[in-house]
Coordinates of C-alpha atoms in Angstrom, one line a residue:
M1 CA 43.4 -6.7 -11.5
A2 CA 39.9 -8.1 -11.8
Y3 CA 38.4 -4.9 -10.3
S4 CA 40.4 -2.8 -12.7
L5 CA 39.0 -4.8 -15.6
F6 CA 35.5 -4.3 -14.2
I7 CA 35.9 -0.5 -14.1
L8 CA 37.3 -0.5 -17.6
S9 CA 34.3 -2.4 -18.8
V10 CA 32.1 0.3 -17.2
L11 CA 34.0 3.1 -18.9
L12 CA 33.8 1.3 -22.3
S13 CA 30.1 0.9 -21.9
L14 CA 29.7 4.6 -21.4
T15 CA 31.9 5.5 -24.4
R16 CA 29.8 3.2 -26.6
G17 CA 26.9 5.6 -26.0
E18 CA 24.7 3.4 -23.9
P19 CA 21.9 5.7 -22.5
D20 CA 22.1 7.0 -19.0
W21 CA 19.5 6.0 -16.4
P22 CA 16.4 8.2 -17.0
K23 CA 16.0 11.3 -14.8
K24 CA 12.9 13.3 -14.2
S25 CA 12.8 17.1 -14.6
F26 CA 10.2 19.7 -13.7
R27 CA 9.1 23.2 -14.8
T28 CA 8.6 24.4 -11.2
G29 CA 12.1 23.8 -9.8
N30 CA 15.6 22.6 -10.5
W31 CA 15.1 19.0 -9.4
Q32 CA 16.3 16.1 -11.5
P33 CA 15.8 13.0 -9.4
P34 CA 16.6 9.6 -11.0
H35 CA 13.6 7.7 -12.2
L36 CA 12.5 5.2 -9.5
S37 CA 11.2 2.1 -11.2
L38 CA 9.0 0.1 -8.9
G39 CA 7.4 -3.3 -9.6
E40 CA 5.1 -5.0 -7.2
T41 CA 4.7 -8.8 -7.0
G42 CA 2.6 -9.0 -3.9
E43 CA 1.0 -7.0 -1.1
T44 CA 3.3 -4.2 0.0
D45 CA 3.5 -2.1 3.1
P46 CA 2.2 1.5 2.9
G47 CA 4.7 4.4 3.3
Y48 CA 7.0 6.7 1.5
I49 CA 10.5 5.6 0.3
F50 CA 13.4 7.5 1.7
I51 CA 16.5 7.5 -0.5
G52 CA 19.5 9.6 0.1
V53 CA 20.5 9.6 -3.5
R54 CA 24.3 9.8 -4.1
K55 CA 26.5 10.0 -7.1
S56 CA 23.6 10.9 -9.4
N57 CA 23.6 14.1 -11.5
K58 CA 24.1 17.3 -9.6
A59 CA 20.4 18.2 -9.4
G60 CA 19.5 14.6 -8.4
T61 CA 22.1 14.0 -5.7
A62 CA 20.0 14.9 -2.6
P63 CA 17.9 13.4 0.2
T64 CA 14.7 12.4 -1.7
I65 CA 11.3 11.1 -0.7
F66 CA 9.4 9.0 -3.3
D67 CA 5.8 7.6 -3.1
N68 CA 4.7 4.1 -4.0
N69 CA 4.2 5.2 -7.7
G70 CA 7.9 6.2 -7.9
D71 CA 7.0 9.9 -8.0
M72 CA 9.1 12.4 -6.1
V73 CA 7.5 13.9 -3.1
W74 CA 10.3 16.0 -1.6
Q75 CA 13.9 16.7 -2.5
G76 CA 16.2 18.5 -0.1
P77 CA 19.5 20.3 -0.6
Q78 CA 21.5 19.1 -3.6
R79 CA 24.7 17.8 -2.1
E80 CA 26.3 14.5 -1.0
N81 CA 24.3 13.0 1.8
L82 CA 24.0 9.9 3.9
D83 CA 21.5 8.0 6.1
F84 CA 18.3 9.9 5.2
K85 CA 15.4 8.7 7.3
T86 CA 12.7 9.6 9.8
Q87 CA 13.2 9.2 13.5
K88 CA 11.3 10.0 16.8
L89 CA 12.5 13.1 18.7
F90 CA 10.6 14.2 21.8
G91 CA 7.7 12.1 20.7
Q92 CA 7.4 13.7 17.2
D93 CA 8.4 12.4 13.8
V94 CA 11.4 14.2 12.3
I95 CA 13.5 13.6 9.3
T96 CA 17.3 13.5 9.6
Y97 CA 20.2 13.4 7.2
W98 CA 24.0 14.0 7.2
D99 CA 26.0 16.1 4.8
A100 CA 29.5 17.3 4.9
Q101 CA 32.5 19.1 3.5
P102 CA 34.6 16.5 1.7
D103 CA 38.1 15.6 2.7
L104 CA 40.7 13.0 1.7
R105 CA 40.3 9.4 2.6
V106 CA 36.9 10.0 4.4
L107 CA 33.3 10.6 3.4
G108 CA 33.8 14.1 4.9
Y109 CA 33.4 15.9 8.1
G110 CA 29.8 17.2 8.7
A111 CA 26.7 17.8 10.7
T112 CA 23.4 16.0 11.1
H113 CA 20.3 18.0 10.2
I114 CA 17.0 17.5 12.0
L115 CA 13.8 18.8 10.2
D116 CA 10.2 18.9 11.5
S117 CA 7.2 18.1 9.5
T118 CA 7.2 21.5 7.9
Y119 CA 10.9 20.9 6.8
K120 CA 12.2 23.6 9.1
E121 CA 15.6 22.7 10.5
I122 CA 14.9 22.6 14.3
Y123 CA 18.3 21.2 15.4
T124 CA 21.8 20.9 13.8
V125 CA 23.9 18.3 15.6
T126 CA 27.6 19.0 15.5
L127 CA 30.7 17.4 17.0
R128 CA 33.9 19.3 18.1
D129 CA 36.9 17.4 19.5
D130 CA 40.6 17.0 18.9
F131 CA 40.7 15.4 15.4
R132 CA 43.5 15.1 12.9
T133 CA 42.4 15.3 9.3
P134 CA 44.3 14.2 6.2
S135 CA 44.1 17.6 4.6
G136 CA 45.1 19.4 7.8
K137 CA 41.9 21.5 7.6
N138 CA 39.7 22.3 10.6
F139 CA 36.0 21.8 10.2
D140 CA 32.9 23.1 12.0
S141 CA 31.8 19.6 12.8
F142 CA 33.6 16.2 12.7
I143 CA 30.6 13.8 12.5
D144 CA 31.3 10.9 10.1
G145 CA 28.4 10.1 7.8
H146 CA 28.0 6.4 8.7
E147 CA 25.7 6.9 11.7
H148 CA 23.3 9.4 13.4
Y149 CA 20.9 7.5 15.6
I150 CA 18.4 9.2 17.9
T151 CA 18.1 7.2 21.2
P152 CA 14.9 6.8 23.3
Q153 CA 16.5 9.3 25.6
N154 CA 16.4 11.9 22.8
T155 CA 20.2 12.0 22.5
M156 CA 22.1 11.2 19.3
L157 CA 24.7 8.6 18.7
V158 CA 27.2 9.5 15.9
S159 CA 30.2 7.9 14.4
A160 CA 33.6 9.6 13.9
L161 CA 37.0 8.8 12.5
N162 CA 40.4 10.0 13.7
F163 CA 43.8 9.6 12.2
T164 CA 46.0 8.3 15.0
Q165 CA 49.5 6.8 15.4
T166 CA 49.9 3.5 17.2
D167 CA 52.3 0.6 17.6
T168 CA 51.5 -2.2 15.2
S169 CA 55.0 -3.8 15.2
H170 CA 53.5 -7.0 16.6
L171 CA 51.6 -7.5 13.3
R172 CA 53.0 -8.6 9.9
R173 CA 53.9 -5.5 8.0
G174 CA 53.2 -3.4 11.1
T175 CA 55.5 -0.6 12.3
L176 CA 56.2 1.1 15.6
N177 CA 54.3 4.4 14.8
M178 CA 51.8 3.4 12.1
W179 CA 49.1 5.8 11.1
V180 CA 45.7 4.1 11.6
L181 CA 42.1 5.3 11.1
D182 CA 40.6 5.0 14.6
S183 CA 36.8 4.4 14.9
L184 CA 34.9 6.4 17.5
F185 CA 31.3 7.0 18.5
Y186 CA 29.8 9.7 20.6
E187 CA 26.6 10.3 22.4
I188 CA 25.5 13.9 22.1
D189 CA 22.9 16.0 23.7
I190 CA 20.8 17.2 20.8
K191 CA 19.7 20.5 22.3
T192 CA 23.2 21.7 23.4
N193 CA 25.6 19.6 21.3
N194 CA 27.4 18.6 24.5
V195 CA 29.2 15.3 24.4
L196 CA 27.7 12.8 27.0
F197 CA 29.8 9.8 26.1
K198 CA 32.9 9.0 24.0
W199 CA 34.4 5.7 23.0
D200 CA 37.1 4.7 20.6
A201 CA 38.0 1.3 19.2
L202 CA 41.8 1.6 19.4
S203 CA 41.6 1.8 23.2
H204 CA 39.2 -1.1 23.7
I205 CA 39.6 -3.7 20.8
P206 CA 42.9 -5.2 19.9
I207 CA 43.9 -4.0 16.4
S208 CA 45.0 -7.6 15.6
K209 CA 41.3 -8.5 15.3
S210 CA 41.1 -6.6 12.0
S211 CA 40.2 -8.7 9.0
V212 CA 41.9 -6.4 6.4
T213 CA 45.5 -6.7 5.5
V214 CA 47.9 -4.3 7.2
K215 CA 48.9 -1.7 4.5
G216 CA 50.1 1.8 4.3
G217 CA 50.4 3.8 7.5
K218 CA 53.7 5.5 6.9
W219 CA 52.0 8.8 6.2
L220 CA 48.8 10.2 7.7
H221 CA 46.9 10.3 4.4
E222 CA 47.5 6.6 3.9
A223 CA 46.3 5.5 7.3
W224 CA 45.3 1.8 7.7
D225 CA 41.5 1.5 8.2
A226 CA 41.6 -1.4 10.6
Y227 CA 38.1 -1.1 12.2
H228 CA 35.7 0.8 10.0
I229 CA 32.7 1.6 12.2
N230 CA 29.4 2.0 10.3
S231 CA 26.5 1.6 12.8
V232 CA 25.8 2.3 16.4
T233 CA 22.6 1.8 18.3
S234 CA 21.5 1.9 21.9
A235 CA 21.0 -1.3 23.8
K236 CA 19.8 -2.3 27.3
Y237 CA 23.2 -2.1 28.9
G238 CA 25.0 0.2 26.6
Y239 CA 25.6 0.2 22.8
L240 CA 25.7 -2.2 19.9
V241 CA 28.5 -1.3 17.5
N242 CA 29.3 -2.8 14.1
F243 CA 32.8 -2.9 12.7
R244 CA 32.9 -3.8 9.0
H245 CA 36.7 -4.5 8.9
I246 CA 36.6 -6.9 11.8
R247 CA 33.5 -8.6 10.4
S248 CA 32.0 -8.5 13.9
I249 CA 29.4 -6.9 16.1
F250 CA 30.4 -5.7 19.6
Y251 CA 28.2 -5.0 22.6
I252 CA 29.8 -2.1 24.5
N253 CA 28.8 -1.6 28.2
K254 CA 28.0 1.9 29.5
D255 CA 31.4 2.0 31.2
G256 CA 33.1 1.4 27.8
S257 CA 34.1 -2.2 28.4
V258 CA 33.3 -4.9 25.8
R259 CA 30.4 -7.1 26.9
W260 CA 30.6 -9.6 24.0
Q261 CA 31.5 -10.0 20.3
L262 CA 29.5 -11.8 17.6
S263 CA 31.7 -12.7 14.7
G264 CA 30.6 -13.4 11.2
D265 CA 33.3 -15.9 10.6
N266 CA 35.5 -18.4 12.5
D267 CA 38.7 -16.3 12.4
N268 CA 37.8 -13.6 14.9
H269 CA 37.0 -15.8 17.9
G270 CA 33.7 -14.3 18.9
D271 CA 31.8 -15.3 22.0
F272 CA 29.1 -17.3 20.3
Q273 CA 28.8 -20.7 18.7
S274 CA 26.9 -21.0 15.5
N275 CA 26.5 -23.5 12.6
N276 CA 24.6 -21.3 10.1
V277 CA 25.5 -17.7 10.9
S278 CA 27.9 -16.2 8.4
F279 CA 28.4 -12.6 7.4
A280 CA 31.2 -10.4 6.1
W281 CA 31.8 -6.6 5.5
Q282 CA 28.4 -6.0 6.9
H283 CA 26.4 -2.8 7.5
D284 CA 23.4 -1.4 9.5
V285 CA 23.3 -3.7 12.5
R286 CA 20.2 -3.2 14.8
V287 CA 19.0 -4.9 17.9
H288 CA 15.4 -6.0 18.6
N289 CA 13.5 -7.6 21.4
E290 CA 16.4 -7.5 23.8
T291 CA 16.0 -9.3 27.2
D292 CA 18.6 -10.6 29.6
E293 CA 18.3 -14.1 27.9
S294 CA 18.2 -13.3 24.2
L295 CA 18.0 -10.7 21.5
V296 CA 17.5 -10.5 17.7
L297 CA 19.9 -8.8 15.4
S298 CA 19.2 -7.5 11.9
L299 CA 21.9 -6.5 9.4
Y300 CA 22.8 -6.1 5.8
N301 CA 25.4 -8.7 4.8
N302 CA 27.5 -7.4 2.0
A303 CA 29.5 -10.6 1.8
A304 CA 31.8 -8.6 -0.4
M305 CA 34.7 -6.2 -0.3
D306 CA 34.9 -5.9 -4.0
H307 CA 32.3 -6.0 -6.8
T308 CA 34.1 -9.0 -8.2
D309 CA 33.5 -11.0 -5.0
P310 CA 31.0 -13.8 -5.3
G311 CA 28.4 -12.6 -2.8
P312 CA 25.5 -12.6 -2.8
S313 CA 24.7 -9.6 -0.7
T314 CA 21.6 -10.3 1.5
G315 CA 19.5 -9.2 4.4
L316 CA 20.1 -11.2 7.6
V317 CA 18.2 -11.7 10.8
I318 CA 20.0 -13.6 13.7
Y319 CA 18.7 -14.9 17.0
V320 CA 21.2 -14.6 19.8
D321 CA 20.9 -16.9 22.9
L322 CA 22.8 -14.9 25.5
V323 CA 22.5 -17.6 28.2
N324 CA 24.0 -20.5 26.2
K325 CA 26.2 -18.3 24.0
K326 CA 24.7 -19.6 20.7
A327 CA 23.4 -17.8 17.6
W328 CA 21.5 -18.9 14.6
R329 CA 20.0 -17.5 11.4
I330 CA 16.2 -16.7 11.3
Y331 CA 16.1 -15.1 7.9
E332 CA 18.4 -14.7 5.0
L333 CA 16.7 -12.6 2.4
I334 CA 17.7 -13.5 -1.2
D335 CA 16.0 -12.7 -4.5
P336 CA 16.5 -15.9 -6.5
T337 CA 16.0 -13.9 -9.8
D338 CA 18.6 -11.3 -9.1
H339 CA 22.1 -12.1 -7.8
I340 CA 23.4 -8.9 -6.2
V341 CA 26.9 -8.1 -5.1
S342 CA 27.3 -4.7 -3.4
A343 CA 30.8 -4.1 -2.0
T344 CA 29.8 -1.0 -0.1
Q345 CA 26.9 0.5 1.9
G346 CA 23.5 -1.2 2.4
S347 CA 20.6 -1.4 4.8
F348 CA 18.0 -3.6 6.4
Q349 CA 14.7 -2.4 7.9
F350 CA 11.8 -4.2 9.7
L351 CA 8.7 -2.4 8.5
H352 CA 6.4 -1.8 11.4
S353 CA 2.9 -1.6 9.8
P354 CA -0.3 -3.6 9.5
R355 CA 1.5 -6.2 7.5
A356 CA 3.7 -7.5 10.3
G357 CA 6.9 -9.1 9.3
H358 CA 7.7 -7.2 6.1
M359 CA 11.4 -6.2 5.6
L360 CA 13.1 -3.7 3.3
V361 CA 16.6 -4.2 2.0
G362 CA 18.6 -1.4 0.3
Y363 CA 21.6 -2.6 -1.7
G364 CA 24.0 0.2 -1.1
S365 CA 26.4 0.7 -4.0
I366 CA 23.9 -1.1 -6.3
P367 CA 20.9 1.2 -6.8
K368 CA 18.2 -1.2 -5.9
L369 CA 15.7 -1.9 -3.1
K370 CA 13.5 -4.9 -2.4
E371 CA 10.7 -5.5 0.0
F372 CA 10.2 -9.0 1.4
D373 CA 7.2 -10.4 3.2
G374 CA 7.3 -12.5 6.4
N375 CA 8.0 -15.6 4.4
G376 CA 11.0 -14.2 2.7
N377 CA 9.2 -13.6 -0.7
V378 CA 10.0 -10.5 -2.7
V379 CA 6.8 -8.3 -3.0
L380 CA 8.5 -5.2 -4.3
R381 CA 11.5 -4.5 -6.5
G382 CA 12.9 -1.0 -7.1
Q383 CA 15.8 0.5 -9.0
F384 CA 17.0 4.1 -9.5
G385 CA 20.2 3.7 -11.5
K386 CA 22.2 1.3 -13.6
D387 CA 24.1 -1.5 -11.8
T388 CA 27.3 0.2 -13.0
F389 CA 27.4 2.8 -10.2
S390 CA 25.2 5.5 -12.0
A391 CA 23.8 6.2 -8.5
N392 CA 23.7 4.7 -5.1
A393 CA 22.3 5.2 -1.6
Y394 CA 24.0 4.4 1.7
R395 CA 20.7 3.3 3.3
I396 CA 17.1 3.1 2.0
F397 CA 14.0 3.2 4.2
K398 CA 10.2 3.1 4.0
F399 CA 8.3 5.2 6.6
P400 CA 4.9 6.7 7.1
W401 CA 5.3 10.5 6.8
R402 CA 3.1 13.6 6.7
G403 CA 4.7 16.8 5.5
T404 CA 3.2 20.3 5.1
P405 CA 6.0 22.6 3.9
H406 CA 6.5 26.0 5.5
W407 CA 7.1 27.4 1.9
D408 CA 4.4 28.1 -0.6
P409 CA 3.4 26.0 -3.7
V410 CA 5.1 27.1 -6.9
V411 CA 3.4 27.9 -10.3
S412 CA 5.2 28.0 -13.6
V413 CA 3.4 29.6 -16.5
N414 CA 3.9 28.7 -20.1
Y415 CA 2.0 30.1 -23.1
T416 CA 1.5 27.7 -26.0
T417 CA -0.7 30.0 -28.1
S418 CA -2.5 33.3 -27.6
Y419 CA -5.6 31.4 -26.4
T420 CA -4.1 28.7 -24.2
T421 CA -2.0 28.8 -21.0
D422 CA -0.1 25.9 -19.5
L423 CA 0.3 25.9 -15.7
Y424 CA 2.7 23.6 -13.9
I425 CA 2.1 23.5 -10.2
S426 CA 4.0 21.7 -7.4
W427 CA 4.6 21.9 -3.7
N428 CA 7.9 20.3 -2.7
G429 CA 7.4 18.1 0.3
A430 CA 3.6 18.2 0.7
T431 CA 2.0 14.8 1.2
D432 CA -1.7 15.4 2.1
Y433 CA -3.2 17.4 -0.7
D434 CA -5.1 15.7 -3.5
N435 CA -6.3 18.6 -5.8
W436 CA -5.5 22.1 -7.0
A437 CA -8.1 24.8 -7.1
I438 CA -7.3 27.7 -9.4
F439 CA -8.7 31.1 -8.4
S440 CA -8.7 34.4 -10.4
V441 CA -8.0 37.6 -8.4
P442 CA -8.4 41.2 -9.4
S443 CA -4.8 42.4 -8.9
R444 CA -1.3 41.6 -7.6
N445 CA -2.3 42.8 -4.2
S446 CA -5.5 40.8 -3.8
T447 CA -6.3 38.2 -1.2
L448 CA -7.8 34.8 -1.8
L449 CA -11.0 36.1 -0.3
E450 CA -11.4 38.4 -3.3
G451 CA -10.9 35.5 -5.7
K452 CA -13.2 33.5 -7.8
R453 CA -12.7 29.8 -8.3
L454 CA -12.1 28.9 -11.9
L455 CA -11.6 25.2 -11.7
V456 CA -10.3 22.2 -9.7
H457 CA -7.8 19.8 -11.1
E458 CA -6.7 16.5 -9.5
R459 CA -3.2 16.2 -8.2
T460 CA -1.1 14.2 -10.7
G461 CA 2.3 13.2 -9.3
F462 CA 4.8 15.7 -8.1
E463 CA 4.1 18.3 -10.7
T464 CA 0.5 18.9 -12.0
H465 CA -0.1 20.2 -15.5
V466 CA -3.2 22.3 -16.0
L467 CA -4.1 23.6 -19.4
L468 CA -6.2 26.7 -19.4
E469 CA -8.0 27.6 -22.7
N470 CA -9.3 31.1 -23.4
I471 CA -9.1 32.1 -19.8
N472 CA -10.8 35.4 -18.9
T473 CA -8.5 36.6 -16.2
R474 CA -5.1 38.1 -15.6
F475 CA -4.0 37.1 -12.1
I476 CA -4.5 33.7 -10.5
I477 CA -3.6 31.8 -7.3
A478 CA -3.1 28.0 -7.1
V479 CA -4.5 26.5 -3.9
A480 CA -3.5 23.0 -2.6
R481 CA -6.4 21.2 -1.0
D482 CA -7.3 18.0 0.7
G483 CA -10.9 17.7 -0.6
E484 CA -12.2 21.2 0.2
R485 CA -9.7 21.8 3.0
I486 CA -7.1 24.4 2.1
L487 CA -3.5 23.4 3.0
G488 CA -1.4 26.0 1.1
K489 CA -1.5 28.6 -1.7
S490 CA 0.9 30.0 -4.2
S491 CA 1.8 33.6 -4.6
I492 CA -0.2 35.6 -7.2
V493 CA 0.8 34.8 -10.7
E494 CA 0.2 37.0 -13.8
L495 CA -1.0 35.2 -16.9
G496 CA -0.6 38.0 -19.4
Q497 CA -3.1 38.8 -22.1
I498 CA -6.7 38.9 -21.0
N499 CA -9.0 36.7 -23.2
S500 CA -12.8 36.8 -23.4
V501 CA -13.8 33.1 -23.4
C502 CA -14.5 30.9 -20.4
P503 CA -12.2 28.0 -19.6
V504 CA -13.3 24.7 -21.1
L505 CA -12.8 21.1 -20.1
H506 CA -9.6 19.7 -21.5
E507 CA -9.1 16.0 -22.0
G508 CA -11.4 15.2 -19.1
R509 CA -8.9 16.4 -16.6
L510 CA -10.8 19.4 -15.1
Q511 CA -12.9 17.9 -12.3
T512 CA -15.2 20.9 -11.7
L513 CA -15.8 24.3 -13.4
D514 CA -17.6 27.0 -11.5
R515 CA -19.0 29.0 -14.5
D516 CA -21.2 31.1 -12.2
M517 CA -18.1 32.5 -10.5
L518 CA -16.7 33.6 -13.8
K519 CA -19.6 36.0 -14.6

C-alpha cells in the first residue's frame, strides 16, 4: 500500500507540470543525454564517468561517457543497457556493455558487446543453452544483464536466469512442482563463445535459504525469484557470487561446491561471526587482496527492497578473516547530507589512481553518484535525473580512457544571415583533441593538402560552435587536433554563397587567424 501511494505521488507531481530533468541536445547528432550535474567538495580522482543511462528519453537511454565537467564525450546505441564500463582484455583497455531483447519477468536476453579504443566491436559474447523463457520465444543469446566480467584469463563470466520447476512443498506456501527462477553463471571463451564452466544455484544452494516470501509459481510467467544473482567475479579458488534474495555472498569452488557463505543478517546462518557487518538486498560484490588467510569485499548495500524502506543505501567494505571465520566492517560510506534509499541496482568501485583510497558509489534506481576519499568524506556529488525515477543506471564507474573513433568528425552548418555562418562540430567518442582547425578547400574532391587554414578554435565541450563572419570560401574541412597534431578530419562541407570579406575574430573565441593563407 505504501509503495502504491509513493507511485501515485510521483504521477501527481508529473501531472502538476513540474519540469523534467534537463537534457542536452546537439546540432551534430541525435543525442539527448540527461544533464549530469557535478559538484566537487574536495580533490577528486581524474577519469571519465561511465553511466549506462536507463529509463531516460529515447535519445538519452544509452551507454554514455561524461567528463569531469559533466559534458558528454561518447554515446553509444540508443537502447536499454546495463553494466557499461572499461575492462582489460588481452592487455588492452576495452569498453563493454550489455543490451538485449526484452521479455517478460526479466531484464531481457542479450549479448555483451566489446569495443576497442576506436569503438569498433571486436567481440560479441553470446550464450546458447537450454533455456525456458516466459514468452516462449527463442533468442540469439541468453545472457542476463546483471553481470559480464572479464577474468584475468581473458574469459568472461556472465549471469543467466532459467525458469525451472522444482519441489518446494517443504516450504510454507510451497508446492510439489513450483516454477522458480533459477540463477546461473557461465564462464565463456570470448573468442569462440564456447562455454567453459556452468553453475546453477538450484543444484547447489538449498532454496530454503531465500529471504523472500514464497509466492506465485503456479505458472511459468509468475515464477518465484528465490535467488536473484547479480554479480560474479573470479577468485583464487573459484568464483565469488552474490545473491540479492538470500542476502548473502557465496564463494564457489572450481568444482562447483560451496566453499563458504557470508550472510548480511543473522537469519541465513553464514559461516562467519560478526558484530558490525550488516547488509541486505545488496549488489556489485567484488573481492580484493585475497590470500589464504584473509580477503576484502566491497559491495553496494541497498538495505532496501522497496523505496519506502528506511535504508540508507550505502557503500560497504568488509574485512574477512578466513582463518578465524570472522568479518568486520572497514568502511560504510554515507553522505550525512543526503539520505538515499535505492531499492534496486547500485555499484561500488575502488578508484585506482594517484589518490589512493578514493571510492565511487552509484545509487542504482536513484540517479546519483558520489565519490568519497579515503577517510569516507564526500568529494564529488553527481546527479542525472530526478529522484522520482526519471532515469537510473545499474552501475556507475570512473575510469581513465583514451578514445579515437574510427568514424569522422561531424559538421553541421547553419546560416544566420547572408554574411555569417554558424558551424557546429563534434566527434563522438574522441578524448584527446583540444582544438578545431578550419580549412578552406577548392572543391568537393579536394584533399586537405590542397587546403588553406582559416582559423583555429578551442574545443568547447562535446559540440563546438564556431561563428564565421564574411567567409571567403565555399568548401571547408574541420580538423580535430591535439595541439598541432591532426587526429581526425570531417568530410568536405559546402557553405553556400561565397562572400568577399575575411573572417574576423568573434567574441575572442578564435585563437589564431592565418590571414596570409586567405590571400
